[in-house]
Structures are given as structure tokens and as C-alpha cells.
CSV table of C-alpha atoms and ligand atoms in Angstrom, one decimal:
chain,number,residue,atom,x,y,z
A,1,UNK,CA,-94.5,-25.2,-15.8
A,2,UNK,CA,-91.0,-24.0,-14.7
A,3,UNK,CA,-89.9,-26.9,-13.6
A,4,UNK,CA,-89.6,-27.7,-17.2
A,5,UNK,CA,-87.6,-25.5,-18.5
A,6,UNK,CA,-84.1,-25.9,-19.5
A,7,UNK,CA,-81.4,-24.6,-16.7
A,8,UNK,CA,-78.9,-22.6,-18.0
A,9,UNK,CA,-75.5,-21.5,-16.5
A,10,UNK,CA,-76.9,-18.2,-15.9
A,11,UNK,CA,-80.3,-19.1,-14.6
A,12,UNK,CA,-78.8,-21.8,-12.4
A,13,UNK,CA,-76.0,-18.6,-11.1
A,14,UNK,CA,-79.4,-16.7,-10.8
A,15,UNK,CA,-81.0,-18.8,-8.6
A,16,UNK,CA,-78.5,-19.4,-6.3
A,17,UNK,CA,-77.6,-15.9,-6.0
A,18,UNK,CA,-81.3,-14.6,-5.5
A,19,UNK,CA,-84.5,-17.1,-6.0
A,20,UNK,CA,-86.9,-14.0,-6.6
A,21,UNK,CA,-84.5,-12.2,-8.9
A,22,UNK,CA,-84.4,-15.5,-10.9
A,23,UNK,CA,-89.1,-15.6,-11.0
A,24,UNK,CA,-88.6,-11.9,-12.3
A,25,UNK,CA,-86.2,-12.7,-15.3
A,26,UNK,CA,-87.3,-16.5,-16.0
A,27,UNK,CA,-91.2,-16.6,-15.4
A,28,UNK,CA,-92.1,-12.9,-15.1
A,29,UNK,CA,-90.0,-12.2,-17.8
A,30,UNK,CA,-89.2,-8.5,-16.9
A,31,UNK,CA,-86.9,-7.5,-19.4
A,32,UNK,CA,-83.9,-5.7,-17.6
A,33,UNK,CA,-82.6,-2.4,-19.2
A,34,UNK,CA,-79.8,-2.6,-22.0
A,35,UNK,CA,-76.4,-2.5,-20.4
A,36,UNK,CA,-73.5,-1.3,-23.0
A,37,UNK,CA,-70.9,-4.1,-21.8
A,38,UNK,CA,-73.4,-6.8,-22.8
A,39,UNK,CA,-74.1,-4.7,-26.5
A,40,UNK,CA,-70.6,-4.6,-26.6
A,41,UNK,CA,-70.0,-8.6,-25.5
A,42,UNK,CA,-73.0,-9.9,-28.0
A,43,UNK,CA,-71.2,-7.8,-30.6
A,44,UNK,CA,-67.8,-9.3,-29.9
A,45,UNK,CA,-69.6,-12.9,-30.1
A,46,UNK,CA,-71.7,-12.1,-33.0
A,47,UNK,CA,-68.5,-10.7,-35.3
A,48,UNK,CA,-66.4,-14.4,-34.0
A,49,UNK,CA,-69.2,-16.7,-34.9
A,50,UNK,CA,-69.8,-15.3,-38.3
A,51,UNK,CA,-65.6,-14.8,-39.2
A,52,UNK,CA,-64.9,-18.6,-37.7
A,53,UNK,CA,-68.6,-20.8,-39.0
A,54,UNK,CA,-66.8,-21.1,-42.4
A,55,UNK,CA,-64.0,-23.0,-40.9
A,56,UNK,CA,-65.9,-25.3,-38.8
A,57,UNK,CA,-65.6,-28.8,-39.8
A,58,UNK,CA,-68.5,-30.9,-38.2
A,59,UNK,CA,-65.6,-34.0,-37.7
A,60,UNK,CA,-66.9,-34.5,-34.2
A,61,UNK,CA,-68.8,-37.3,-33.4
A,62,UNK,CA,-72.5,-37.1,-32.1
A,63,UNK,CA,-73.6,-39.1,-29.7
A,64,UNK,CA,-76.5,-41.4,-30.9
A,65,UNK,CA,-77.8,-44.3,-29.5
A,66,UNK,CA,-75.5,-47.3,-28.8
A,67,UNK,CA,-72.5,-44.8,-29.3
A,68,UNK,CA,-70.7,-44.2,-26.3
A,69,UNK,CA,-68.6,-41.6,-25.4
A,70,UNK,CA,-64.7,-42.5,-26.6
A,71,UNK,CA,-61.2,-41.8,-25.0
A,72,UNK,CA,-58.7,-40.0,-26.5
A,73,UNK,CA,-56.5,-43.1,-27.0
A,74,UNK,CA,-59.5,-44.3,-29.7
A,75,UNK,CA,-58.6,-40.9,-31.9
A,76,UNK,CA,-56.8,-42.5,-35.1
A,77,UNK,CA,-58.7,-39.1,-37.6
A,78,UNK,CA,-55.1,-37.0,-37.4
A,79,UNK,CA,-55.6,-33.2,-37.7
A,80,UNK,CA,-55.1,-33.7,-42.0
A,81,UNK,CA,-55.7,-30.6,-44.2
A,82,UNK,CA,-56.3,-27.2,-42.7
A,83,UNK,CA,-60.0,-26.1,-42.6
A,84,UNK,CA,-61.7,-25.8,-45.8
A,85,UNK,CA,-63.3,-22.3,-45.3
A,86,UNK,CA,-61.4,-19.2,-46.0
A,87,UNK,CA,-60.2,-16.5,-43.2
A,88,UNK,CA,-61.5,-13.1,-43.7
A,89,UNK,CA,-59.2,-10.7,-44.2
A,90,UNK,CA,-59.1,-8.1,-41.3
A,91,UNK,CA,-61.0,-5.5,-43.4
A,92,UNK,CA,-63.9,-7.6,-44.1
A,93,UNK,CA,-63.8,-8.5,-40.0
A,94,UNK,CA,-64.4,-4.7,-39.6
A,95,UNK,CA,-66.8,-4.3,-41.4
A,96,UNK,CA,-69.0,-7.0,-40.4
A,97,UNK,CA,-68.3,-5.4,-36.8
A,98,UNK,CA,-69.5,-2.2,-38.1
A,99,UNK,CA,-72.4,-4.1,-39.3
A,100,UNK,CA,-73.4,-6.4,-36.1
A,101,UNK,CA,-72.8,-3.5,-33.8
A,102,UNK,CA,-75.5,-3.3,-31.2
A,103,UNK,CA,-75.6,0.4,-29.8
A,104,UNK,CA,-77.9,-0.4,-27.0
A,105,UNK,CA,-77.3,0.9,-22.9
A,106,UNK,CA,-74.2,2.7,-23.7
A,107,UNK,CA,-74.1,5.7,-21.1
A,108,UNK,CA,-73.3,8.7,-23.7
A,109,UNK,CA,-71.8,8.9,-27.2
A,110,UNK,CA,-68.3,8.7,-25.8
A,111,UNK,CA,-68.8,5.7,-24.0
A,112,UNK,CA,-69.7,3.7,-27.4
A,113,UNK,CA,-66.9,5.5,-29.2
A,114,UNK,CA,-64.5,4.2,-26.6
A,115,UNK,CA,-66.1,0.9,-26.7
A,116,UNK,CA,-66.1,0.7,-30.6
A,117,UNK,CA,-62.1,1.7,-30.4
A,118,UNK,CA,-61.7,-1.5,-27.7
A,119,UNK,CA,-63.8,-3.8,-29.9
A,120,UNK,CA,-62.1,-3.1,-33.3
A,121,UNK,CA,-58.1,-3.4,-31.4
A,122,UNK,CA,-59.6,-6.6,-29.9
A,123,UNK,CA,-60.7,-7.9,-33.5
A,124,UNK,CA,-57.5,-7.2,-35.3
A,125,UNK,CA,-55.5,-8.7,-32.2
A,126,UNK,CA,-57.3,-11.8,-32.2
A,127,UNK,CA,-57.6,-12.1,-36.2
A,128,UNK,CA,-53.9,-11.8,-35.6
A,129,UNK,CA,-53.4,-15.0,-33.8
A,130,UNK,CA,-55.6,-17.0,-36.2
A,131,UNK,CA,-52.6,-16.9,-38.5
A,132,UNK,CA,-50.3,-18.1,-36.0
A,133,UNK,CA,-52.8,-20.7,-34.3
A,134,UNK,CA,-55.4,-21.4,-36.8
A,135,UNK,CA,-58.5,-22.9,-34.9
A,136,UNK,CA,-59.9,-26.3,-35.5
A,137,UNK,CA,-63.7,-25.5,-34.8
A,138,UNK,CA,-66.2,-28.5,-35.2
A,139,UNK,CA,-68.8,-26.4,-33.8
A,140,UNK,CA,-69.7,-22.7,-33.3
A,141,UNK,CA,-72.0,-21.2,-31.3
A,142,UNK,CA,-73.8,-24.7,-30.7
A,143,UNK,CA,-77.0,-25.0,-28.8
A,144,UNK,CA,-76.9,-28.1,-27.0
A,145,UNK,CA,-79.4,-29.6,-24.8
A,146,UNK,CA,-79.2,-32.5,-22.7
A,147,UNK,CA,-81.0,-34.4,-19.7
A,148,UNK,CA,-78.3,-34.7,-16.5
A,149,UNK,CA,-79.1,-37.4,-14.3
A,150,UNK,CA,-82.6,-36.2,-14.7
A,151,UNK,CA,-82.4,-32.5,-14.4
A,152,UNK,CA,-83.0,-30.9,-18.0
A,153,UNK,CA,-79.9,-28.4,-19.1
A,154,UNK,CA,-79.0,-26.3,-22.1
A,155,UNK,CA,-76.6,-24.0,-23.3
A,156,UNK,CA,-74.9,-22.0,-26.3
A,157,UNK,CA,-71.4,-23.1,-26.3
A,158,UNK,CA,-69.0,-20.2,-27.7
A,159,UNK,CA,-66.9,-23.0,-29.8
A,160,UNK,CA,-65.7,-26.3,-29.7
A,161,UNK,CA,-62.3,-26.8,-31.1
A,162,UNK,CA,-60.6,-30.3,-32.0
A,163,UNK,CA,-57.1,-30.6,-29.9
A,164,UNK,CA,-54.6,-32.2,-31.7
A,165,UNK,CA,-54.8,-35.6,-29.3
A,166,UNK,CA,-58.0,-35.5,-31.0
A,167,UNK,CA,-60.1,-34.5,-28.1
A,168,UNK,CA,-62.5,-31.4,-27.9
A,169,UNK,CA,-61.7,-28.1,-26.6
A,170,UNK,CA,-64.6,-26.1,-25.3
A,171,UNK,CA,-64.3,-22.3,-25.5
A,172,UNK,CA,-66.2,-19.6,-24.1
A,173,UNK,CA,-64.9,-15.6,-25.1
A,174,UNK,CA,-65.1,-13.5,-22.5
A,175,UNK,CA,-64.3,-9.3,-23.1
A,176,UNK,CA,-63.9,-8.9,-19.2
A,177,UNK,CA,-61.8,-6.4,-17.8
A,178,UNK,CA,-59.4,-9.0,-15.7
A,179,UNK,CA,-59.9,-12.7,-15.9
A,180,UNK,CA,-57.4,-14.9,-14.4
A,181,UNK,CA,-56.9,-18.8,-14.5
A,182,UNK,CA,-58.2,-19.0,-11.3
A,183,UNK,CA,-61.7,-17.9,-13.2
A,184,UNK,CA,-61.4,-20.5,-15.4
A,185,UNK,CA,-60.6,-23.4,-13.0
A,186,UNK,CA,-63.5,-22.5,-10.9
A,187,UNK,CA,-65.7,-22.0,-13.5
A,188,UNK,CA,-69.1,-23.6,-13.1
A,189,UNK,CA,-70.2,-22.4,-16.9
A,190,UNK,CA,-67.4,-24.4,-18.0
A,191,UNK,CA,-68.4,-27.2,-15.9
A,192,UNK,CA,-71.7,-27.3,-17.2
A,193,UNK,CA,-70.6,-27.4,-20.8
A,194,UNK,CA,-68.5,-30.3,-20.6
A,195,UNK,CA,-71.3,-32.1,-19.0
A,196,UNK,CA,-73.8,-30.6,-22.3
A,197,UNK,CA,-70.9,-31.3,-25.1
A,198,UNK,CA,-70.4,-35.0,-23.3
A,199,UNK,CA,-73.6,-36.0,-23.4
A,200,UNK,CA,-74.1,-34.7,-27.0
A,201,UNK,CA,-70.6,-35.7,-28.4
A,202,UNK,CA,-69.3,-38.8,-28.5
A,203,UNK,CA,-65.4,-37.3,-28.5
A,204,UNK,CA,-63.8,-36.8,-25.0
A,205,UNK,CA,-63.5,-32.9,-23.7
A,206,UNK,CA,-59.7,-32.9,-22.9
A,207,UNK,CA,-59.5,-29.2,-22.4
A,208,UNK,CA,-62.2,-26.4,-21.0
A,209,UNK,CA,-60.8,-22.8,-22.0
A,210,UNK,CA,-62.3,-19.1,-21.1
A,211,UNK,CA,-60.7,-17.0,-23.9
A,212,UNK,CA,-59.6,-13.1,-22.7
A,213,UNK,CA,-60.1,-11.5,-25.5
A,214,UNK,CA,-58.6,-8.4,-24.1
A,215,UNK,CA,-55.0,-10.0,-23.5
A,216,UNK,CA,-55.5,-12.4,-26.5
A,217,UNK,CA,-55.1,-15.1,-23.8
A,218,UNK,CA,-56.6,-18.6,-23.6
A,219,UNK,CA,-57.4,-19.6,-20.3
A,220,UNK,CA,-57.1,-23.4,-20.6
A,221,UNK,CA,-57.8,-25.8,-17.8
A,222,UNK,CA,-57.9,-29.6,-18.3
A,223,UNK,CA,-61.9,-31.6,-18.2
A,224,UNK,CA,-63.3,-31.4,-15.0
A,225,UNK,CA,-62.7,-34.6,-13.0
A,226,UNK,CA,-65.8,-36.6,-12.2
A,227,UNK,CA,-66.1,-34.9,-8.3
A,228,UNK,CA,-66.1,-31.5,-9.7
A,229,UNK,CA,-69.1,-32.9,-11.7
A,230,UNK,CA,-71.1,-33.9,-9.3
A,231,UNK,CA,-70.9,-31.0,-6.9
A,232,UNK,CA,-72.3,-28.7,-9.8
A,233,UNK,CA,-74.9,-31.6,-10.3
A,234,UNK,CA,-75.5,-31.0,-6.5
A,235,UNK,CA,-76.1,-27.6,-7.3
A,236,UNK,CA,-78.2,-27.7,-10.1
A,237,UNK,CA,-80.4,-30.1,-8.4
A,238,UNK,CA,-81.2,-27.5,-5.5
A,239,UNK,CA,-82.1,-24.8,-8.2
A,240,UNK,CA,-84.2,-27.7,-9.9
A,241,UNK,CA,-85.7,-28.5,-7.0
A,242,UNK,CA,-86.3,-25.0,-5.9
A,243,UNK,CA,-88.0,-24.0,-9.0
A,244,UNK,CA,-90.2,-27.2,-8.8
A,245,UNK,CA,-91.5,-26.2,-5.6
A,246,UNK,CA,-91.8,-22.7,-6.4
A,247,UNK,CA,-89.2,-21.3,-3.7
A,248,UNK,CA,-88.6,-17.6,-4.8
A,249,UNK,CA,-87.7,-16.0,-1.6
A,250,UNK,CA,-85.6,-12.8,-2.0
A,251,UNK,CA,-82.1,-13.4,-0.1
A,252,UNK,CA,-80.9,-10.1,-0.2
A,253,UNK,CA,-76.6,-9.6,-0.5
A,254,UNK,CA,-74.4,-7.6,-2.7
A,255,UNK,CA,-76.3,-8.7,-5.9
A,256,UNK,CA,-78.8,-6.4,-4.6
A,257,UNK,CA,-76.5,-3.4,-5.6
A,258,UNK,CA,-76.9,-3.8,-9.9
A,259,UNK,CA,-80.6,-5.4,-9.2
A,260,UNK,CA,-82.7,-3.7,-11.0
A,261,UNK,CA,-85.9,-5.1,-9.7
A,262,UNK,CA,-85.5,-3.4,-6.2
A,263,UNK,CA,-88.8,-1.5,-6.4
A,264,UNK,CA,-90.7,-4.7,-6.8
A,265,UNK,CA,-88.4,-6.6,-3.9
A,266,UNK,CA,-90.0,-7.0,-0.3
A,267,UNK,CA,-86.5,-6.9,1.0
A,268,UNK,CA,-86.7,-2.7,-0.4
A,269,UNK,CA,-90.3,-1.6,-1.2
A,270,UNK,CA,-91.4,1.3,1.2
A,271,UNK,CA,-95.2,0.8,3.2
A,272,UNK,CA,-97.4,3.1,0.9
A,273,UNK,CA,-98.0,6.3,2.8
A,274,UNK,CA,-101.7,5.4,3.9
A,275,UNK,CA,-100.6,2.5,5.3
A,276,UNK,CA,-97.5,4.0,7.5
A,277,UNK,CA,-99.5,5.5,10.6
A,278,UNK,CA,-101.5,1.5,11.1
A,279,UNK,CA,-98.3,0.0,10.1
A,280,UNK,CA,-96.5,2.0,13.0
A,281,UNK,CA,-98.7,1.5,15.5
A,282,UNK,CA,-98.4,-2.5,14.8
A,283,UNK,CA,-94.7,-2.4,14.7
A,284,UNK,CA,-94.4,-0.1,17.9
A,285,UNK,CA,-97.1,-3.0,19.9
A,286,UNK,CA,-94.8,-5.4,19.2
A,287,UNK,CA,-91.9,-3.7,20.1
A,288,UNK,CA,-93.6,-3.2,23.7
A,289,UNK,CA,-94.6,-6.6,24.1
A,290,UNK,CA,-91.5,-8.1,22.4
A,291,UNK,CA,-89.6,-6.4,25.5
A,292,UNK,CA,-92.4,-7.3,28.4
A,293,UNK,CA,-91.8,-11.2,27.0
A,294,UNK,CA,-88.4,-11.7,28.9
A,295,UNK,CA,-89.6,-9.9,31.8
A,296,UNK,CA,-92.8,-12.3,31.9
A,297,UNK,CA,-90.8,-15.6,31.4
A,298,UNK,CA,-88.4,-14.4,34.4
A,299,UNK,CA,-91.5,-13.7,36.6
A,300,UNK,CA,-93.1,-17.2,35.6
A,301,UNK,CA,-90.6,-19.4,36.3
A,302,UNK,CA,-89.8,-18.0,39.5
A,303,UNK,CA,-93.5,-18.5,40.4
A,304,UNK,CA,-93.5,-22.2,39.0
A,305,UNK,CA,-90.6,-23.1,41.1
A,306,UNK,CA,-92.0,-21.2,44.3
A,307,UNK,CA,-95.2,-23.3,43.3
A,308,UNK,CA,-93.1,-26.4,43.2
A,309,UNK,CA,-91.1,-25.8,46.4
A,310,UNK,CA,-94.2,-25.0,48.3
A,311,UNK,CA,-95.9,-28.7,46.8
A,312,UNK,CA,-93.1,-30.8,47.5
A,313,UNK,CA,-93.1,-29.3,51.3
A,314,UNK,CA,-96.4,-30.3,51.4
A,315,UNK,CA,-96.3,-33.6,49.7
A,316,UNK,CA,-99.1,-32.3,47.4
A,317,UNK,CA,-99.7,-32.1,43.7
A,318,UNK,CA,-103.4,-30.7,43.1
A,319,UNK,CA,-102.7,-27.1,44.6
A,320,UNK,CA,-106.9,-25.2,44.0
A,321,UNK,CA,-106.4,-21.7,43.3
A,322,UNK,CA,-109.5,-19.3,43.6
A,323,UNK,CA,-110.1,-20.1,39.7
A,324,UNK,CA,-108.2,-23.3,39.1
A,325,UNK,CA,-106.3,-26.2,39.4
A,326,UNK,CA,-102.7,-26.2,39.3
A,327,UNK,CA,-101.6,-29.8,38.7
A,328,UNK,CA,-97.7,-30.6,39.2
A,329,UNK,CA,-97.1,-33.4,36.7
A,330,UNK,CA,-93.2,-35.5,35.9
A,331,UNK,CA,-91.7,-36.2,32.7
A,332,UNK,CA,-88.7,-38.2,32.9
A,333,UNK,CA,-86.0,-38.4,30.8
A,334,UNK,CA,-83.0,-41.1,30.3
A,335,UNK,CA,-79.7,-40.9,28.9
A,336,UNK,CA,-77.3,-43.4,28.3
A,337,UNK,CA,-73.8,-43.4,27.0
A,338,UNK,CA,-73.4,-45.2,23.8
A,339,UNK,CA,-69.6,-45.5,24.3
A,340,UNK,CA,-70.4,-47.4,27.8
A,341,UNK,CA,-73.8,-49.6,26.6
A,342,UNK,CA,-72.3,-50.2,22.8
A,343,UNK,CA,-69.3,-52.6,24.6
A,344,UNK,CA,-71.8,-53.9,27.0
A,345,UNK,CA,-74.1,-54.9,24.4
A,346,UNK,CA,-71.1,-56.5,22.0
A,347,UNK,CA,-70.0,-58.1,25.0
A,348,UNK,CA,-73.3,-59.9,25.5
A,349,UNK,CA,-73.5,-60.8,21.7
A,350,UNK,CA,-76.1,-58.3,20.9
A,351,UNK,CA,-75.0,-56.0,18.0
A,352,UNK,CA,-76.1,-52.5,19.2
A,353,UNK,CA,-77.6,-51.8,15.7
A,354,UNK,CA,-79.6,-54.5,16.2
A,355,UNK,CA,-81.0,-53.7,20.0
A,356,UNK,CA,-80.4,-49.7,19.4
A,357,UNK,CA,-78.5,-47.3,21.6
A,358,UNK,CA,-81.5,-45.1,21.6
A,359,UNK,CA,-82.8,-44.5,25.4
A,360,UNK,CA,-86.5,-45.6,24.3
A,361,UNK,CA,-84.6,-48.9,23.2
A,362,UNK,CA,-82.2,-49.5,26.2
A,363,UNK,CA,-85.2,-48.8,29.2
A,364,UNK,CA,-87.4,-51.5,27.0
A,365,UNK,CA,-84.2,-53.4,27.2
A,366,UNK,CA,-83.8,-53.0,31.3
A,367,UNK,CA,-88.0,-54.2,31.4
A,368,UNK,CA,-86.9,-57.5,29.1
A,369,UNK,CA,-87.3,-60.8,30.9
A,370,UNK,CA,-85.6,-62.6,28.1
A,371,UNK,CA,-82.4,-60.6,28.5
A,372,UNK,CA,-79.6,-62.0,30.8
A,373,UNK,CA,-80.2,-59.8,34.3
A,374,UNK,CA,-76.3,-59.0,34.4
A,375,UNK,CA,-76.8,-57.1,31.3
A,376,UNK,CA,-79.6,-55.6,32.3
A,377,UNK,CA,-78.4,-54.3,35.5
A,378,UNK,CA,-75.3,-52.8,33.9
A,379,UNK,CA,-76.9,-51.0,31.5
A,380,UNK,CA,-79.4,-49.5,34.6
A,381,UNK,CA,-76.4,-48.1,35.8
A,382,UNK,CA,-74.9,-46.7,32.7
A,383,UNK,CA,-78.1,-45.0,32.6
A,384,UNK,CA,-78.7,-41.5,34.0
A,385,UNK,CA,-82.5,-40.7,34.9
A,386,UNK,CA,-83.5,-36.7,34.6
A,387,UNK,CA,-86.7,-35.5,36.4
A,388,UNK,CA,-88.6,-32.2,35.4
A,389,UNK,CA,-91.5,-30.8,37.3
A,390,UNK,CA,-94.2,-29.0,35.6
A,391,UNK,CA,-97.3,-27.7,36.0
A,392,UNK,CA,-100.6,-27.8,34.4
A,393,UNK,CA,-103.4,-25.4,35.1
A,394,UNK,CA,-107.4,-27.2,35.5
A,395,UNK,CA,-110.1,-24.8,35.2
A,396,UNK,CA,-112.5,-25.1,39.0
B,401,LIG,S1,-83.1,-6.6,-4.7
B,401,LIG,FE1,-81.8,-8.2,-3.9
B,401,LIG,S2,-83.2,-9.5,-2.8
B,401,LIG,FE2,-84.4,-8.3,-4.1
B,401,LIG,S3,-84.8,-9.4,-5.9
B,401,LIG,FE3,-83.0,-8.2,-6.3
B,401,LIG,S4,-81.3,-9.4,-5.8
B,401,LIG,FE4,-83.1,-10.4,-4.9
């Protein structure tokens, strides 16, 4: 059942960008045509993960039960010796690149060429800074799973560094054109993994990072307070929710533009040609009625009141017609001001959330013999009574 599944950043973004969008990637399971700039990305990601897994020492903590989640104050482990695993050399890099390339969705030969150019600068830029800054990773490409306040959530973390406070650093690459910090602050994928490594690490996150690849530039933003938390939670649990009840109306915006499910979307499927001429006809009905509606309320009400002018002249309320009954009939309505009745009522020692300010509450209030008759007088005329007519039709 989907309810089940897993959310995922993506699938959660999904959802709350389209509901329908998200049935035909999730449970339909349409597969959308390859794109180059996501061959390109999973290339980029596949090259990092296989240069950087030799240096990953698993030094983190997992959480297991009766192990809770420490603070950085409790780190005493010290950064000691570098990373066991040795660095590629940047010619071994390129040639795994070569290897792992993916030539899926690019638009012409030229296009992958360029992109192959980008990807192999990018490479030898960022093998560059490993020298400088050599990473601490005690987890690549991790898979991590985790239950969140009820709502299961998963997700493949890019890397998890150790800081040298002795917290965790959670990376996630990102071969964008333009990223900014503001991307990263904001980020709700970052979010989310702090919320999967904390629940499957017992080591604090002290840092969440989107890495732009393209500027060799780590994006680093400190863990996301607890509020920040809990208004992803927030959101999570209406996509949770959603999918539970099987909600997958289309809500049509500027996603629309790169969807490629438009020719299975209500909001942009044509009538079929034998169906346009009955279709029309329906449509143009409505259309004439639609406009005759205002007209026709004008013209009853006008008639109701006439009616009702006409009765109360007369001092009548069963009015025959040559097929019917009308009958005139009163609904009354009361409203009292709670800042006028709430002091009243504190003043007489009765709390109003006890009594209730609601008029139902008050008029049994006025009727109660057991309540002093000052009191009940006053709050009489705090009151204000509204009378509508209306009229019912008999059949003779
Ligand atoms: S075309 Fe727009 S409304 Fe329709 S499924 Fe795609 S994103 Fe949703």
C-alpha cells in the first residue's frame, strides 16, 4: 500500500508540488525520459563515492538501543591519524569517470562533449582541494532509514564527514549551475537528513553542507534548530497523510512546464474528437443557465418580499395560490457580545467557559430560574434578536 512506503526528499517535494505527478512517478511508476543534467549529476556522484569509500572510517557511532544521541561536549575520539585509504591520483579519477559515464538524454553529441569537458574540470578541481582539506568521511553514500514521529523516511545521504569538534557534517554534492547559501539554509533535503543521520547516529550533526561542485564551494549552514524540524515534520505529515488517503489531485502551476506527464493530466488532455460536438452542447447549456441564475434569484427575492409585504398588511401567513400553499415561517437569530456578557458573567462568579458565550448558551441562560434575575436581565439586553421571514411552498 503507499502509505507504506518510505518518503523521500524528492517524493515528499513531489507531492507537495503536484499530488498526481507524484501517483505517476511513485505508484504508476512511469519512467520519465533520461535528462543529460541528471546522467551528468549521477556520474559526478558515482566517480566521488567510488574515489572517497576508501577513506571512510566507520568511527561514528550507531544508534542502538539504550544509546542516545550525544552532544558534542561528550567527543573525547580526537581526529588522530589521517584516513587509512589511499587518494587516487587525478589520472586514475579520470578514468573511472570515463568508466561510470552515463550517456543517457544528452540533446546531441556536442552537448555530452561539453558536459564531459565540465565534469572532468570539476573532478580535477575538487581532487584538488582533497589535498588541502582532506575529508574525514565515516559514511558515503549511506542509505538510511528511519521512523519520524511515526511517518516512515529514507534517504541516500551524499557523505557524512566527522568535524573536528567531533560532530558530523552531512554533505550533499550538487553540480547546479548557481547555488547560493540561501539554498542551503532553506534546504528541506538537508533538513530531512539531519532528522535520518540523528535517528541512526548516535553523534550530534553540528554542520548540514550543500557542496557546489562547480565553484568548489561548501555551502555550510549549522544543524537545523528543533522549530525548523518540526515545520518539515508538518510537511511531511500532509504528504503522509495525503498518500494514505489517496489524494492525487493535479494542482496545476509552473511545474507543469518540464512535466512530462501532460498528455495523461486532466488539467491538459483534449475531449476526443467524437466527444467535442455532445461535450459543447453541455458546456454551451450551462453557460445559458449559468447566466439566467442571477437573473432568477433577483426576480425571486423581489417576489418573496412583495409576498411578505403583502402578508404582513394583511396579518396573514397561509397565502393559497391556484396550486399551493405559500407559508411565511420566522427563524430567529441572537447575538451577543462576548466583550459585554464575558464581564457580566465574571462579575456574577460564573466563569464564561464554564456557562459559554455561545448565543444557544446565553438565551438558555435568560430562561434559567436558578440564575440571579439581575444577571439575567442584563445579559437580555446585551443581546440583539434578528428576525428573517421566509417562505415555504405546501402543495393544495
Ligand atoms: S501537468 Fe501539471 S498538474 Fe498535470 S500532473 Fe503534471 S505537474 Fe501535475
Amino acid at each position: 500500500m503507499a502509505a507504506a512506503q518510505p518518503l523521500s526528499y524528492s517524493s515528499v517535494r513531489t507531492y507537495l508540488e503536484c499530488p498526481l505527478r507524484w501517483k505517476f512517478l511513485y505508484i504508476d511508476k512511469i519512467p520519465e525520459a533520461p535528462r543529460g543534467y541528471f546522467s551528468f549529476g549521477r556520474t559526478i556522484h558515482s566517480v566521488l563515492e567510488e574515489m572517497l569509500r576508501p577513506l571512510v572510517e566507520p568511527s561514528a557511532r550507531t544508534t542502538a538501543v539504550g544509546v542516545s544521541q550525544r552532544t558534542l561536549d561528550e567527543w573525547r575520539g580526537g581526529l588522530g591519524a589521517p584516513p587509512p585509504g589511499r587518494l587516487w591520483s587525478p589520472e586514475e579519477m579520470l578514468e573511472t569517470y570515463r568508466k561510470l559515464w552515463v550517456p543517457d538524454g544528452y540533446l546531441s553529441p556536442e552537448d555530452e562533449s561539453r558536459y564531459k569537458r565540465l565534469g572532468e574540470e570539476m573532478l580535477l578541481g575538487f581532487h584538488a582541494t582533497l589535498g588541502v582539506h582532506p575529508p574525514r568521511p565515516v559514511a558515503i553514500e549511506a542509505h538510511l532509514e528511519a521512523r519520524w514521529d511515526g511517518i516512515p523516511v529514507h534517504g541516500y545521504i551524499d557523505r557524512i564527514d566527522r568535524t573536528t569538534n567531533g560532530g558530523l557534517e552531512v554533505l550533499d554534492y550538487k553540480t547546479s549551475r548557481e547555488l547560493s547559501r540561501e539554498d542551503a539554509v532553506e534546504s528541506d533535503q538537508l533538513a530531512l537528513y539531519q532528522v535520518l543521520v540523528e535517528k541512526n547516529f548516535s553523534d550530534p550533526v553540528e554542520r548540514l553542507t550543500l557542496y557546489h561542485l562547480r565553484s568548489l564551494t561548501p555551502l555550510r549552514t549549522p544543524a537545523r534548530p528543533k522549530a525548523a524540524l518540526d515545520s518539515l515534520h508538518e510537511r511531511v505529515g500532509i504528504v503522509s497523510d495525503g498518500i494514505r488517503s489517496a489524494a492525487y489531485e493535479p494542482t496545476p502551476g509552473r511545474q507543469c512546464g518540464r512535466c512530462e506527464f501532460r498528455g495523461r493530466c486532466p488539467e491538459f488532455r483534449e475531449v476526443p474528437e467524437n466527444e467535442r460536438r455532445k461535450m459543447s452542447e453541455l458546456v454551451d447549456r450551462f453557460r445559458e443557465l449559468r447566466a439566467r441564475e442571477g437573473e432568477l434569484e433577483r426576480e425571486l427575492k423581489a417576489t418573496a418580499e412583495a409576498l411578505h409585504n403583502e402578508a404582513e398588511r394583511l396579518g396573514v401567513h397561509r397565502v393559497p395560490g391556484s396550486q399551493g400553499v405559500a407559508l411565511r415561517r420566522r427563524q430567529e437569530t441572537w447575538t451577543f457580545p462576548a466583550e459585554v456578557v464575558g464581564p457580566l458573567l465574571e462579575a456574577h462568579g460564573l466563569p464564561p467557559a464554564s456557562v459559554g458565550v455561545d448565543s444557544a448558551s446565553l438565551r438558555r441562560l435568560i430562561r434559567d430560574p436558578k440564575i440571579d434575575g439581575e444577571l439575567r436581565r442584563r445579559v437580555a439586553e446585551a443581546g440583539g434578536r434578528r428576525l428573517q421571514w421566509y417562505w415555504e411552498l405546501e402543495d393544495a
